[in-house]
Coordinates of C-alpha atoms and ligand atoms in Angstrom, one line a residue:
M190 CA 17.2 12.4 -2.0
N191 CA 15.5 9.0 -1.3
I192 CA 17.6 7.1 1.2
F193 CA 15.6 4.1 1.3
R194 CA 15.4 3.1 -2.5
Y195 CA 13.6 0.2 -3.5
L196 CA 12.4 -1.2 -7.3
T197 CA 9.9 -4.2 -7.5
A198 CA 10.0 -6.7 -10.6
G199 CA 7.5 -9.5 -12.0
E200 CA 4.5 -10.6 -13.6
S201 CA 1.0 -11.4 -12.2
H202 CA 1.4 -14.8 -13.7
G203 CA 5.3 -15.0 -13.9
P204 CA 7.2 -17.4 -11.8
Q205 CA 7.8 -14.4 -9.0
L206 CA 7.6 -10.9 -7.8
S207 CA 11.1 -9.5 -6.6
A208 CA 12.5 -6.6 -5.1
I209 CA 15.5 -4.9 -3.9
I210 CA 15.6 -2.4 -1.0
E211 CA 19.1 -0.3 -1.1
G212 CA 19.8 2.3 1.9
L213 CA 18.9 0.1 4.9
P214 CA 21.0 0.8 7.7
A215 CA 22.6 -2.2 9.8
G216 CA 21.0 -3.6 12.8
I217 CA 17.4 -3.9 12.0
H218 CA 15.9 -7.1 13.5
L219 CA 14.3 -8.9 10.6
S220 CA 12.3 -12.1 9.8
A221 CA 10.6 -13.5 7.2
E222 CA 7.8 -14.5 9.9
T223 CA 7.5 -10.6 10.5
L224 CA 7.0 -10.0 6.7
N225 CA 4.6 -13.3 6.3
R226 CA 2.2 -11.5 8.7
D227 CA 1.3 -8.4 6.5
L228 CA 1.4 -10.6 3.4
S229 CA -1.2 -13.1 4.8
R230 CA -3.6 -9.9 5.8
R231 CA -3.3 -8.7 2.4
Q232 CA -4.5 -12.0 0.8
Q233 CA -7.7 -12.1 3.4
G234 CA -10.7 -9.4 3.6
Y235 CA -14.3 -10.1 2.4
G236 CA -15.0 -10.1 -1.6
R237 CA -11.4 -11.7 -2.6
G238 CA -12.0 -13.9 -5.5
D239 CA -10.5 -17.3 -6.3
R240 CA -6.9 -16.6 -6.9
M241 CA -6.1 -15.9 -3.5
K242 CA -6.9 -19.5 -3.1
I243 CA -4.3 -20.9 -5.2
E244 CA -1.8 -18.1 -3.7
K245 CA -0.5 -18.6 -0.6
D246 CA 2.0 -15.9 -0.5
T247 CA 5.4 -16.0 1.6
A248 CA 8.7 -13.7 1.2
Q249 CA 11.9 -15.1 1.1
I250 CA 14.8 -12.6 2.2
L251 CA 17.8 -13.6 -0.2
S252 CA 20.6 -11.2 0.7
G253 CA 21.1 -8.4 3.4
V254 CA 20.1 -10.3 6.2
R255 CA 22.2 -12.4 8.5
W256 CA 21.2 -14.1 11.6
G257 CA 18.1 -11.9 12.0
E258 CA 19.6 -8.6 11.4
T259 CA 20.3 -6.4 8.4
I260 CA 24.0 -5.8 7.7
G261 CA 23.6 -2.4 5.7
A262 CA 23.8 -4.4 2.3
P263 CA 20.8 -4.4 -0.4
V264 CA 17.8 -6.8 0.6
T265 CA 16.5 -8.9 -2.0
L266 CA 13.0 -10.3 -1.5
V267 CA 11.2 -12.7 -3.3
V268 CA 7.6 -13.8 -3.4
K269 CA 6.7 -16.8 -5.6
N270 CA 3.5 -17.0 -7.8
R271 CA 2.0 -20.3 -7.1
D272 CA -0.4 -19.9 -10.2
W273 CA 2.9 -19.7 -12.2
E274 CA 2.6 -23.7 -12.5
N275 CA -0.5 -22.8 -14.8
W276 CA 1.0 -20.3 -17.0
S277 CA 4.5 -21.9 -17.6
E278 CA 3.6 -21.9 -21.0
K279 CA 2.1 -18.6 -21.7
M280 CA 4.1 -16.6 -19.6
S281 CA 7.4 -18.3 -20.5
P282 CA 10.6 -15.8 -20.6
L283 CA 12.5 -17.8 -22.7
S284 CA 10.4 -20.1 -24.9
E285 CA 10.7 -19.4 -28.7
H286 CA 7.2 -20.7 -29.4
R287 CA 4.9 -17.8 -29.6
D288 CA 1.4 -18.8 -29.2
E289 CA -0.7 -15.9 -30.2
S290 CA -3.9 -17.5 -30.3
G291 CA -4.7 -16.5 -26.7
A292 CA -3.5 -12.8 -27.2
V293 CA -5.9 -10.6 -25.4
T294 CA -7.2 -7.8 -27.8
R295 CA -10.1 -6.5 -25.7
P296 CA -9.1 -3.8 -23.1
R297 CA -10.9 -3.5 -20.5
P298 CA -12.5 0.0 -19.5
G299 CA -10.5 1.3 -16.2
H300 CA -7.1 -0.8 -16.8
A301 CA -4.0 0.1 -17.9
D302 CA -4.8 -2.1 -21.0
L303 CA -5.4 0.1 -23.9
S304 CA -3.1 2.9 -23.1
G305 CA -0.3 0.2 -22.4
V306 CA -0.5 -1.6 -25.5
L307 CA -0.9 1.9 -27.3
K308 CA 2.6 3.3 -25.4
Y309 CA 4.5 0.1 -25.7
H310 CA 3.7 -0.8 -29.6
L311 CA 1.9 -4.3 -28.1
D312 CA -0.4 -6.2 -29.8
D313 CA -1.3 -8.5 -27.1
V314 CA -3.2 -6.7 -23.7
R315 CA -1.3 -9.4 -21.7
N316 CA 1.9 -7.7 -21.8
V317 CA 0.2 -5.0 -20.3
L318 CA -2.0 -6.2 -17.4
E319 CA 0.3 -9.0 -16.4
R320 CA 2.6 -6.2 -15.0
S321 CA -0.2 -3.7 -14.3
S322 CA -1.8 -6.0 -12.3
A323 CA -2.5 -5.1 -8.4
R324 CA -0.6 -8.5 -7.6
E325 CA 2.8 -6.3 -7.6
T326 CA 1.4 -5.0 -4.2
A327 CA 2.1 -8.6 -2.7
V328 CA 5.8 -7.7 -2.9
R329 CA 5.5 -4.0 -1.8
V330 CA 3.8 -5.4 1.4
A331 CA 7.0 -7.5 2.1
V332 CA 9.1 -4.1 1.4
G333 CA 6.9 -2.2 3.5
G334 CA 7.5 -5.0 6.1
V335 CA 11.1 -4.5 5.9
A336 CA 10.3 -0.6 6.6
K337 CA 7.9 -1.2 9.3
A338 CA 10.7 -3.3 11.1
L339 CA 13.2 -0.3 10.9
L340 CA 10.7 2.2 12.4
A341 CA 9.8 -0.4 15.1
E342 CA 13.1 -0.1 16.1
F343 CA 12.5 3.5 17.2
G344 CA 9.2 2.7 18.4
I345 CA 7.0 4.3 15.5
K346 CA 4.0 1.9 14.8
V347 CA 1.8 1.9 11.7
G348 CA -1.5 0.8 11.2
G349 CA -5.1 1.4 9.9
F350 CA -8.6 0.4 9.0
V351 CA -11.0 0.7 6.1
A352 CA -13.1 3.8 6.8
E353 CA -15.7 3.1 4.0
L354 CA -16.7 0.6 1.6
G355 CA -18.7 0.6 -1.0
G356 CA -20.8 3.5 0.2
V357 CA -20.9 2.4 3.6
P358 CA -19.4 4.6 6.1
T359 CA -18.2 3.6 9.5
T360 CA -18.5 5.2 12.8
V361 CA -14.6 5.2 14.5
P362 CA -15.3 4.4 18.4
V363 CA -13.1 6.8 20.4
E364 CA -10.5 4.5 21.7
P365 CA -6.6 4.3 21.4
L366 CA -5.2 3.8 17.8
E367 CA -3.4 0.6 18.6
T368 CA -7.2 -0.6 20.1
L369 CA -8.9 0.3 16.8
W370 CA -6.2 -1.8 14.8
K371 CA -6.8 -4.7 16.8
R372 CA -10.8 -4.4 15.8
A373 CA -10.2 -3.9 12.4
E374 CA -7.8 -7.0 12.6
S375 CA -10.3 -9.0 13.5
S376 CA -13.1 -7.9 11.4
E377 CA -13.4 -9.7 7.8
T378 CA -13.7 -6.2 5.9
F379 CA -11.0 -4.7 8.3
C380 CA -13.3 -1.9 9.9
C381 CA -13.7 -1.1 13.6
D382 CA -17.6 -0.8 13.5
P383 CA -19.4 -4.3 13.6
S384 CA -22.6 -2.7 12.5
A385 CA -21.1 -1.3 9.4
E386 CA -19.3 -4.6 9.0
I387 CA -22.6 -6.4 8.5
E388 CA -23.7 -3.7 5.9
M389 CA -20.7 -3.6 3.9
K390 CA -20.5 -7.6 3.6
R391 CA -24.1 -7.3 2.2
A392 CA -23.1 -4.8 -0.2
I393 CA -20.3 -7.1 -1.3
D394 CA -22.6 -10.2 -1.7
A395 CA -24.8 -8.0 -3.4
A396 CA -22.5 -6.6 -5.9
Q397 CA -20.9 -10.4 -6.2
S398 CA -24.3 -11.6 -7.5
G399 CA -24.6 -8.7 -9.8
G400 CA -21.5 -8.9 -11.3
D401 CA -20.3 -5.9 -9.9
T402 CA -17.3 -4.7 -8.1
L403 CA -16.8 -2.3 -5.0
G404 CA -14.4 0.5 -4.0
G405 CA -13.9 2.0 -0.4
V406 CA -11.5 4.2 1.7
V407 CA -8.9 3.2 3.5
E408 CA -7.0 5.1 6.6
V409 CA -3.6 4.5 7.9
Q410 CA -2.0 6.0 11.2
V411 CA 1.9 6.4 12.4
V412 CA 2.4 6.9 15.9
G413 CA 5.5 7.8 17.6
V414 CA 6.9 9.9 14.6
P415 CA 8.9 13.0 16.2
P416 CA 8.4 16.1 14.9
G417 CA 10.4 17.3 12.0
L418 CA 10.3 14.8 9.6
G419 CA 9.7 16.4 5.7
S420 CA 10.5 19.7 5.1
Y421 CA 8.9 23.1 4.1
V422 CA 11.6 24.6 2.1
Q423 CA 11.4 22.5 -1.3
W424 CA 8.6 21.0 -2.8
D425 CA 9.9 17.4 -3.0
R426 CA 10.9 17.3 0.6
K427 CA 7.3 17.7 1.8
L428 CA 6.3 14.7 3.7
D429 CA 2.4 15.1 3.0
A430 CA 3.5 15.4 -0.7
R431 CA 5.5 12.5 -0.4
L432 CA 3.0 10.4 1.2
A433 CA 0.3 11.2 -1.5
M434 CA 2.7 10.2 -4.1
A435 CA 3.3 6.9 -2.4
L436 CA -0.5 6.3 -1.9
M437 CA -1.2 7.3 -5.4
S438 CA 1.3 4.8 -6.7
I439 CA -1.0 1.8 -5.3
Q440 CA -3.4 0.5 -7.8
A441 CA -6.8 1.5 -8.2
I442 CA -6.1 4.6 -6.0
K443 CA -7.7 7.7 -7.1
G444 CA -7.8 10.3 -4.3
V445 CA -5.7 11.1 -1.4
E446 CA -6.4 12.9 2.2
V447 CA -4.2 14.0 5.0
G448 CA -5.9 14.7 8.3
I449 CA -9.6 15.8 7.7
G450 CA -8.6 16.4 3.8
F451 CA -11.4 17.5 1.8
D452 CA -13.5 18.4 4.7
A453 CA -10.8 21.2 5.6
A454 CA -12.2 23.3 2.5
R455 CA -15.5 23.1 3.8
R456 CA -14.8 24.4 7.2
P457 CA -13.9 28.0 8.5
G458 CA -10.2 28.2 9.9
S459 CA -11.6 28.5 13.3
R460 CA -12.6 24.9 13.2
V461 CA -9.7 23.5 11.2
H462 CA -6.4 24.3 12.6
D463 CA -5.3 22.7 15.7
E464 CA -4.5 25.1 18.5
I465 CA -1.2 24.8 20.4
F466 CA -0.8 24.3 24.3
Y467 CA 2.0 23.8 26.8
Q468 CA 2.3 21.4 29.3
D469 CA 5.6 19.4 29.9
G470 CA 5.9 19.9 25.9
Y471 CA 3.8 21.1 23.2
R472 CA 0.5 19.7 22.8
R473 CA -2.5 19.5 20.6
I474 CA -6.2 18.6 21.5
S475 CA -7.1 18.1 18.2
N476 CA -5.3 16.6 15.0
N477 CA -7.0 18.0 12.2
A478 CA -4.1 18.2 10.2
G479 CA -3.0 14.6 10.3
G480 CA 0.2 15.2 12.0
I481 CA 1.4 17.2 9.1
E482 CA 1.8 21.2 9.5
G483 CA 4.3 22.5 6.4
G484 CA 5.1 19.4 4.8
M485 CA 6.4 18.3 8.2
S486 CA 5.4 16.0 11.0
N487 CA 4.5 17.9 13.8
G488 CA 4.8 15.3 16.5
E489 CA 0.9 14.1 16.4
P490 CA -0.1 10.7 14.8
I491 CA -0.2 10.8 11.0
V492 CA -3.4 10.2 9.5
V493 CA -4.0 10.0 5.7
R494 CA -6.9 8.4 3.8
A495 CA -6.8 7.1 0.2
A496 CA -9.7 6.2 -2.0
M497 CA -10.0 3.2 -4.2
K498 CA -12.1 2.5 -7.1
P499 CA -13.9 -0.3 -8.0
I500 CA -11.8 -3.2 -9.7
P501 CA -12.6 -2.7 -13.5
T502 CA -12.4 -6.4 -14.2
L503 CA -16.5 -6.8 -14.3
Y504 CA -18.5 -10.2 -14.7
T505 CA -21.1 -7.6 -16.0
P506 CA -19.9 -6.3 -19.3
L507 CA -18.8 -2.7 -20.2
R508 CA -18.5 -1.7 -23.4
S509 CA -15.2 -1.5 -25.1
V510 CA -13.7 -2.5 -28.7
D511 CA -11.6 -5.3 -29.8
M512 CA -8.1 -3.8 -31.0
R513 CA -7.8 -6.4 -34.0
T514 CA -11.4 -5.3 -35.8
H515 CA -12.1 -2.3 -34.0
E516 CA -15.4 -3.7 -33.5
P517 CA -17.7 -3.2 -30.3
F518 CA -18.0 -6.2 -28.1
E519 CA -19.1 -6.4 -24.3
A520 CA -16.3 -7.4 -22.2
T521 CA -15.5 -11.2 -21.6
V522 CA -16.0 -12.8 -18.5
E523 CA -12.7 -12.8 -16.2
R524 CA -11.8 -14.0 -13.2
S525 CA -11.2 -11.0 -10.5
D526 CA -12.2 -10.1 -7.0
T527 CA -15.6 -8.4 -6.2
C528 CA -13.7 -6.2 -3.6
A529 CA -10.0 -5.7 -2.4
V530 CA -10.3 -2.7 -0.2
P531 CA -9.1 -4.4 2.9
A532 CA -6.1 -5.5 0.8
A533 CA -5.6 -1.9 -0.1
L534 CA -5.4 -0.9 3.4
V535 CA -2.3 -3.3 4.0
V536 CA -0.7 -2.1 0.9
A537 CA -1.4 1.6 2.0
E538 CA 0.3 0.9 5.5
A539 CA 3.2 -0.5 3.7
V540 CA 3.9 2.4 1.2
V541 CA 3.2 4.7 4.1
S542 CA 5.7 3.1 6.3
I543 CA 8.5 3.2 3.3
E544 CA 7.8 6.9 3.3
I545 CA 8.1 7.5 6.9
A546 CA 11.3 5.3 6.9
N547 CA 12.6 7.6 4.3
A548 CA 12.0 10.8 6.2
L549 CA 13.3 9.0 9.6
L550 CA 16.5 8.1 7.6
E551 CA 16.9 11.5 6.1
K552 CA 16.6 13.5 9.1
F553 CA 18.7 10.9 11.3
G554 CA 20.9 9.2 8.8
G555 CA 23.6 6.9 10.0
D556 CA 24.5 3.6 9.0
S557 CA 23.5 1.6 11.8
V558 CA 20.3 1.5 13.7
F559 CA 22.8 2.4 16.8
E560 CA 23.8 5.7 15.1
I561 CA 20.2 6.6 14.2
R562 CA 19.2 6.1 17.8
R563 CA 22.0 8.4 19.1
N564 CA 21.0 10.8 16.4
L565 CA 17.2 10.6 17.0
E566 CA 17.7 10.7 21.1
G567 CA 20.1 13.6 20.7
Y568 CA 17.3 15.5 18.8
L569 CA 14.7 14.6 21.1
D570 CA 16.7 16.1 24.2
Q571 CA 17.5 19.1 22.0
I572 CA 13.7 20.1 21.3
R573 CA 12.6 18.8 25.0
N574 CA 13.2 22.3 26.4
A575 CA 12.4 24.4 22.8
Ligands
LIG1118 C1 -6.0 -8.7 -10.1 C2 -6.6 -9.7 -10.9 C3 -6.8 -11.0 -10.1 C4 -6.3 -10.6 -9.0 C5 -5.2 -9.8 -8.7 C6 -5.4 -8.9 -9.3 O1 -6.1 -11.7 -10.6 P1 -6.4 -13.1 -11.3 O2 -6.7 -12.8 -12.5 O3 -4.9 -14.2 -11.4 O4 -7.4 -13.6 -10.6 O5 -6.6 -11.9 -7.6 O6 -4.8 -9.7 -7.4 C7 -3.5 -10.7 -7.2 C8 -3.4 -11.8 -7.8 C9 -3.1 -10.2 -5.9 O7 -1.9 -10.9 -5.4 O8 -3.5 -9.5 -5.2 C10 -5.8 -7.5 -11.3 O9 -6.4 -7.6 -12.5 O10 -5.2 -6.5 -11.1

């Protein structure tokens, strides 16, 4: 069913992260610079740790693009890990020399560590943490950049902001979404409420000095989506279900909301559903549904939120047991970020872009941007007077 398919590969301290995207039409304007903008955004944000000083992520496009346009063939993307230089012995794919002295045997609560070693019959937690690490999101953001470039061909734009961080909520000004995205871009915590930003930075500083970490909520919006993407007829074709899966697949995400989300459960129906008006086409004056009704886009901006838990690598020890001795210990100090919520916004934008691109390709098909545009315009004409 997926037309836009991709897989990622690579370890956090391995030589590189890679992705192959299959199912792209010919004629998408694409450059590494477009992808690198979001790769760089992902590395910013108040509360990131020292690893980000080492890495300066850039994407290489190694196939499927010629003279700045996709040619319909699979696109290969690579993001090199600069930190690899410091890990080439420990993480060598080929060396026969096994150095088990540095094995990690103390699983960190909240990580994939414990379940991962049990599942794959491993005795070094490193074999789990290297792949489960959120480092993988660097290449997913590059894949999302390709999806964003596809959507841009049809006037569909994706952006967002941090809605809450470390328990500090934001008041979002009543302004066009694109103005809010610009505000968020110039904020160190990617939010659009300057007084909340001061509080958030204070909370991050306090967490950092106390050896703790913070989570938060990110909100992504998509504008320019035609009505009718996704479908109500089958469970796995519902657009909201697919967006939820994509968002939940991001490391550390524990909850997803569409539109007013959980708040809809607390209000009477009269204060939830978006009334329908007609004036040169169908109009709504509210968007509590977040642009999705019956598993389909309804033409209003799509609005989704994702809740990120605090990063589980803590400088203040949490209790765990050593897997060799089963003796209790308090977790060793690891380098980590205090807060990666701003980064999670960029990743959330990426995975949402991928799902919208996929739904667009499903409905309007086509092997070229030209053909998809023709199909889309024909459909928009068809529903104009409905
Ligand atoms: C991460 C731990 C840290 C983060 C990393 C995710 O890495 P390290 O232990 O090497 O300092 O910096 O995030 C990234 C490298 C990234 O690019 O986002 C973890 O345990 O998930």
